[in-house]
Structure formats: structure tokens, C-alpha cells
Amino acid sequence: MRVGAFELKLVRSNGDPMPERMVENRAHVLAAPGESFEAEVHNHNEATYMVRLVVDGTEAEPGWMKKLRGGSSTRFRGYLCGRDVHEFMFAKTPVDEKASRAAGEGVGEVRVLIFATRRVRVDESSSDEEAGHKSSAAIGVRALPEKAAIKELGVQARPGSCVERIQRRRGHRRGEYRLEKVCPEVATLSLFYRDDFWWQRRRAARETSTANPRATSSSKSAPAPEPAPLKVKREPGETGRGLDGKRRKRAAASANDEVIELSD
């Protein structure tokens, strides 16, 4: 997935990139349950940027941002839980009939936010302070609505085993400079993932539409037939509705009625 001079890839633990396909102008990859992955961001510019990764609507490294130098790349290996990095892993989606629709928002998407930077002077060091930095240790698999889980998603990301431990960072000395992000972001890249069942369902729908092109085109072009007028059944001797909307019985002929004969 590439936008301008920035590129986002999902790679397997062995370094092989996951193949992408464009579906409705959005890049998708095939996700297998139990498979781990990493997110790799490339910068084809000469400037230095800062990168923030959001997986399934949750920030991967809360409170921290990775530096992306010109002509280089950076890689996110997993969720930051305290000082431990737990790998990204595709997990089967739990189904909950009572789950709200809002539970599925952001699931199935890997999004990267890229910010420009500027140099600022550091008078006092605060890089070792833990204030303002959250942890992703509580991230788990969300219970999603039944239809969304089975028909649309099938898998979602969750933390796996620990793959790295972040060492305590050295504080800045007085008079040094550091990079600071400039809001808002200059680019946003999104890469979506779906399981094999989702791909098979799309393939079957495409084959069905290809096998019957005439039926599909005729059904789209032919107008819907107008409904036939409703026939009202009347009882013998019953008249039509009057101005008041009621029906009345016709008067039966008797022997006392006058008969008028008309002649030519």
C-alpha cells in the first residue's frame, strides 16, 4: 500500500511480504488464524518523519512514536505491553449475539499516521518518565456481532508471545535538541485484512455474475412490472360505493312496479 512517498507493508515473521489485492479501491491481504505479522513503513523522501501505528482501532505503542528517517524504513513488531513487545497475531473472531455494532469499528484495519517533524531545544530531560505513556497489556480479542464476525471479518489482531524488550532510554542532556511532531499528520495509509472465507465468498459471487451476464444486465435494465389492479368481489344485488363510501343492496322488483314499454 503506497501513498505518495510512503509505503506500508504487512510482512510475516520470516520477512516475506503478504501479497496485496485491490478490492473496491482498498488494499487487502489474506489473514490466516494463528499467523503472526509485522508492519513495515518505508519513507522514500529525504526528510525525517514520525510514525504512529493503529491496529484494529488500538494504538500499538501508546505514548511513543517511531522515527522514520529519509530513504529508510521502520518496523512495528507488536503491541507494547509495559516494556515488552508482544507480536501481532491473527485470531479467530469470537461471536456474540448481544454485542453492539460499535464493537466491530476499526477491526480488520492496519492504519499508519505519518507526521512531519521539527527540532526543538530540550532544557530539561523527561524521556525516562513514565507519565503519559500507557500500556497495551489489556488488549484482547473483542466479541463482535454475529453477522459482522462470520460474514465480514472472521479474524482480528491480538497480542501474541513476547518478541522484544524495550531498554530504558537515556535522557537528553541540557542544551541538546530533539524532534517534535507537527500536527496534523501529512499522510495516512490503511491496509485491510480478511480471512479465507471472505475471499472465497467474493470469488463465488464474481463467478456467478460472470456466468450469467445477460441475466444480470436484463435484471438491472428491465423495469419492475406494475402491480395488477385489485378486483373487488361484489355480492349479487350489491351496488358500488356511494359518496359516503358505503355499498347498498339493490331493491328487488315486485308485481306492483310499473312496467313501461318503449317502442321505436
Coordinates of C-alpha atoms in Angstrom, one line a residue:
M1 CA 0.0 0.0 0.0
R2 CA 1.6 3.2 -1.2
V3 CA 0.5 6.9 -0.8
G4 CA 2.9 9.4 -2.3
A5 CA 6.4 8.7 -1.0
F6 CA 5.3 6.5 1.9
E7 CA 4.6 2.7 1.7
L8 CA 3.0 0.3 4.2
K9 CA 3.5 -3.5 4.1
L10 CA 2.4 -6.4 6.3
V11 CA 5.2 -9.0 6.5
R12 CA 5.3 -12.4 8.1
S13 CA 7.7 -13.3 10.9
N14 CA 10.2 -14.7 8.4
G15 CA 10.3 -11.4 6.5
D16 CA 8.1 -12.4 3.5
P17 CA 5.6 -9.7 2.5
M18 CA 1.9 -10.6 2.4
P19 CA 0.5 -10.3 -1.1
E20 CA -2.0 -7.5 -1.6
R21 CA -5.1 -7.2 -3.7
M22 CA -7.2 -4.1 -4.5
V23 CA -10.9 -4.6 -3.6
E24 CA -13.2 -1.6 -4.2
N25 CA -10.1 0.7 -4.3
R26 CA -8.8 -0.5 -1.0
A27 CA -5.7 -2.7 -0.4
H28 CA -6.5 -6.1 1.2
V29 CA -4.3 -9.0 2.4
L30 CA -5.2 -12.6 3.3
A31 CA -5.1 -13.3 7.0
A32 CA -4.8 -16.8 8.4
P33 CA -5.8 -17.5 12.0
G34 CA -2.8 -18.1 14.2
E35 CA -0.3 -16.4 11.9
S36 CA 1.9 -13.6 13.3
F37 CA 2.7 -10.5 11.3
E38 CA 4.7 -7.2 11.4
A39 CA 4.0 -3.8 9.9
E40 CA 6.8 -2.1 7.9
V41 CA 6.7 1.5 6.8
H42 CA 9.0 2.9 4.1
N43 CA 10.0 6.5 3.6
H44 CA 11.1 7.4 0.0
N45 CA 11.5 11.1 0.9
E46 CA 14.7 12.7 2.2
A47 CA 13.1 14.3 5.3
T48 CA 12.6 12.8 8.7
Y49 CA 9.1 11.9 9.9
M50 CA 7.4 10.3 12.9
V51 CA 5.1 7.3 12.6
R52 CA 2.2 6.1 14.7
L53 CA 0.6 2.7 14.1
V54 CA -3.0 1.8 14.9
V55 CA -4.2 -1.9 14.6
D56 CA -7.9 -2.7 14.9
G57 CA -8.6 0.8 16.3
T58 CA -6.0 0.4 19.1
E59 CA -2.6 2.2 19.1
A60 CA 0.2 -0.3 19.0
E61 CA 2.7 1.7 21.1
P62 CA 0.7 4.2 23.2
G63 CA 2.6 7.3 24.1
W64 CA 5.6 6.5 21.8
M65 CA 6.3 7.2 18.2
K66 CA 8.9 5.8 15.8
K67 CA 11.4 7.9 13.9
L68 CA 11.4 7.4 10.1
R69 CA 14.5 8.9 8.5
G70 CA 14.8 9.8 4.9
G71 CA 15.3 6.9 2.5
S72 CA 14.8 4.3 5.2
S73 CA 12.2 2.1 6.8
T74 CA 10.9 1.2 10.3
R75 CA 9.1 -1.8 11.6
F76 CA 6.4 -2.4 14.2
R77 CA 6.8 -5.9 15.6
G78 CA 3.8 -5.9 18.0
Y79 CA 1.9 -4.3 20.8
L80 CA 3.9 -2.5 23.5
C81 CA 2.9 -4.0 26.9
G82 CA 4.8 -2.3 29.6
R83 CA 8.4 -2.7 28.3
D84 CA 7.7 -5.9 26.4
V85 CA 6.7 -6.1 22.8
H86 CA 4.1 -8.8 22.0
E87 CA 3.8 -9.9 18.4
F88 CA 0.8 -9.1 16.3
M89 CA -1.3 -12.3 15.7
F90 CA -4.4 -13.0 13.7
A91 CA -7.0 -14.7 16.0
K92 CA -10.4 -16.2 15.3
T93 CA -13.2 -13.7 16.0
P94 CA -15.5 -14.6 18.9
V95 CA -19.2 -14.3 18.1
D96 CA -21.6 -12.7 20.5
E97 CA -25.2 -12.3 19.6
K98 CA -25.7 -9.5 22.1
A99 CA -22.6 -7.5 21.0
S100 CA -23.3 -4.0 19.7
R101 CA -22.3 -2.8 16.3
A102 CA -19.8 -0.4 17.7
A103 CA -17.7 -3.3 18.9
G104 CA -16.6 -4.0 15.3
E105 CA -15.4 -0.5 14.5
G106 CA -11.8 -0.4 13.3
V107 CA -11.4 -4.2 13.3
G108 CA -9.7 -5.6 10.3
E109 CA -7.6 -2.4 9.5
V110 CA -4.0 -1.5 10.0
R111 CA -3.5 2.2 9.8
V112 CA -0.4 4.3 9.8
L113 CA -0.3 8.1 10.7
I114 CA 2.8 10.0 9.4
F115 CA 3.7 13.3 10.9
A116 CA 6.3 15.9 9.9
T117 CA 8.9 16.9 12.4
R118 CA 10.8 20.0 13.7
R119 CA 13.8 20.4 16.0
V120 CA 13.2 21.9 19.5
R121 CA 15.7 22.6 22.2
V122 CA 15.5 20.5 25.4
D123 CA 16.1 22.3 28.6
E124 CA 15.1 19.5 30.9
S125 CA 15.1 15.8 30.3
S126 CA 11.8 13.9 30.7
S127 CA 12.3 10.9 28.4
D128 CA 12.7 8.4 31.3
E129 CA 9.4 9.5 33.0
E130 CA 6.5 7.0 32.6
A131 CA 3.8 9.7 32.9
G132 CA 1.7 9.9 29.8
H133 CA 2.7 6.5 28.4
K134 CA 0.0 3.9 28.5
S135 CA 0.3 0.1 28.1
S136 CA -1.3 -2.3 25.7
A137 CA -1.3 -5.2 28.1
A138 CA -5.0 -5.3 28.4
I139 CA -5.6 -5.7 24.6
G140 CA -7.6 -8.8 23.8
V141 CA -9.9 -10.2 21.2
R142 CA -13.2 -8.4 21.1
A143 CA -16.6 -10.1 21.0
L144 CA -18.2 -8.9 17.8
P145 CA -21.8 -9.1 16.4
E146 CA -22.6 -12.5 14.9
K147 CA -23.2 -11.3 11.3
A148 CA -20.2 -9.0 11.2
A149 CA -17.9 -11.6 12.6
I150 CA -19.0 -14.5 10.4
K151 CA -19.6 -12.7 7.1
E152 CA -17.2 -9.8 7.1
L153 CA -14.3 -10.3 9.5
G154 CA -13.5 -13.8 10.7
V155 CA -10.2 -12.8 12.2
Q156 CA -8.8 -9.9 14.2
A157 CA -5.5 -8.9 15.7
R158 CA -4.4 -9.7 19.3
P159 CA -1.1 -9.8 21.2
G160 CA 0.9 -13.0 20.9
S161 CA 4.1 -14.0 22.6
C162 CA 6.8 -11.5 23.7
V163 CA 9.4 -10.9 20.9
E164 CA 11.3 -7.9 22.3
R165 CA 12.0 -6.0 25.5
I166 CA 12.5 -2.2 25.3
Q167 CA 15.5 -1.0 27.2
R168 CA 15.3 2.2 29.4
R169 CA 16.1 5.1 27.2
R170 CA 18.8 7.6 28.0
G171 CA 17.6 11.1 29.0
H172 CA 18.5 14.2 27.0
R173 CA 21.2 16.5 28.4
R174 CA 20.6 20.2 28.8
G175 CA 21.2 22.1 25.5
E176 CA 20.5 19.1 23.2
Y177 CA 17.8 19.0 20.6
R178 CA 15.0 16.6 19.9
L179 CA 12.5 16.0 17.2
E180 CA 8.9 17.0 17.8
K181 CA 5.9 16.0 15.6
V182 CA 3.9 18.6 13.8
C183 CA 0.1 18.2 13.7
P184 CA -1.9 17.3 11.8
E185 CA -0.5 14.2 10.0
V186 CA 0.8 14.6 6.5
A187 CA -0.3 11.2 5.3
T188 CA -2.5 8.3 6.4
L189 CA -2.1 4.7 5.0
S190 CA -4.7 2.0 5.6
L191 CA -4.3 -1.7 4.8
F192 CA -7.2 -4.1 5.4
Y193 CA -7.1 -7.8 6.1
R194 CA -9.7 -10.6 5.7
D195 CA -9.8 -14.3 6.2
D196 CA -10.0 -17.0 3.6
F197 CA -13.8 -17.4 3.9
W198 CA -14.3 -13.7 2.9
W199 CA -12.1 -14.2 -0.2
Q200 CA -14.0 -17.4 -1.2
R201 CA -17.3 -15.7 -0.8
R202 CA -16.2 -12.8 -3.0
R203 CA -14.8 -15.2 -5.6
A204 CA -18.0 -17.2 -5.7
A205 CA -20.1 -14.0 -6.2
R206 CA -17.8 -12.9 -9.0
E207 CA -18.0 -16.2 -10.8
T208 CA -21.8 -16.2 -10.5
S209 CA -22.1 -12.7 -12.0
T210 CA -19.6 -13.7 -14.8
A211 CA -21.5 -16.9 -15.7
N212 CA -24.9 -15.1 -16.1
P213 CA -24.0 -11.6 -17.6
R214 CA -27.3 -11.4 -19.6
A215 CA -29.5 -12.2 -16.6
T216 CA -27.6 -9.7 -14.5
S217 CA -27.9 -7.0 -17.2
S218 CA -31.5 -7.7 -18.0
S219 CA -32.5 -7.6 -14.3
K220 CA -30.8 -4.2 -13.9
S221 CA -32.3 -2.7 -17.1
A222 CA -35.8 -4.2 -17.1
P223 CA -38.3 -2.1 -15.1
A224 CA -40.3 -3.7 -12.4
P225 CA -43.8 -4.8 -13.6
E226 CA -46.7 -2.7 -12.3
P227 CA -49.0 -4.5 -9.9
A228 CA -52.3 -5.6 -11.3
P229 CA -55.4 -3.7 -10.2
L230 CA -57.2 -5.2 -7.3
K231 CA -60.5 -6.7 -8.2
V232 CA -63.4 -6.2 -5.8
K233 CA -65.8 -9.0 -5.5
R234 CA -69.4 -7.9 -5.1
E235 CA -72.3 -9.9 -3.8
P236 CA -75.4 -10.4 -6.0
G237 CA -77.7 -7.3 -5.9
E238 CA -75.0 -5.1 -4.3
T239 CA -74.2 -1.6 -5.8
G240 CA -70.9 0.2 -6.0
R241 CA -69.8 2.5 -3.2
G242 CA -71.7 5.8 -2.9
L243 CA -70.3 9.2 -1.9
D244 CA -70.3 8.1 1.7
G245 CA -68.2 5.1 0.9
K246 CA -70.9 2.6 1.7
R247 CA -72.5 -0.1 -0.5
R248 CA -76.2 -0.7 -0.7
K249 CA -78.4 -3.5 -1.8
R250 CA -80.4 -3.1 -5.0
A251 CA -84.2 -3.1 -4.5
A252 CA -85.9 -6.3 -5.8
A253 CA -88.6 -6.0 -8.5
S254 CA -92.2 -6.7 -7.4
A255 CA -95.6 -7.2 -9.1
N256 CA -96.7 -3.7 -8.2
D257 CA -93.9 -2.0 -10.0
E258 CA -94.9 -0.1 -13.2
V259 CA -93.6 -1.5 -16.5
I260 CA -93.0 1.0 -19.3
E261 CA -92.6 -0.4 -22.8
L262 CA -90.7 1.6 -25.3
S263 CA -91.2 1.3 -29.0
D264 CA -89.3 2.5 -32.0

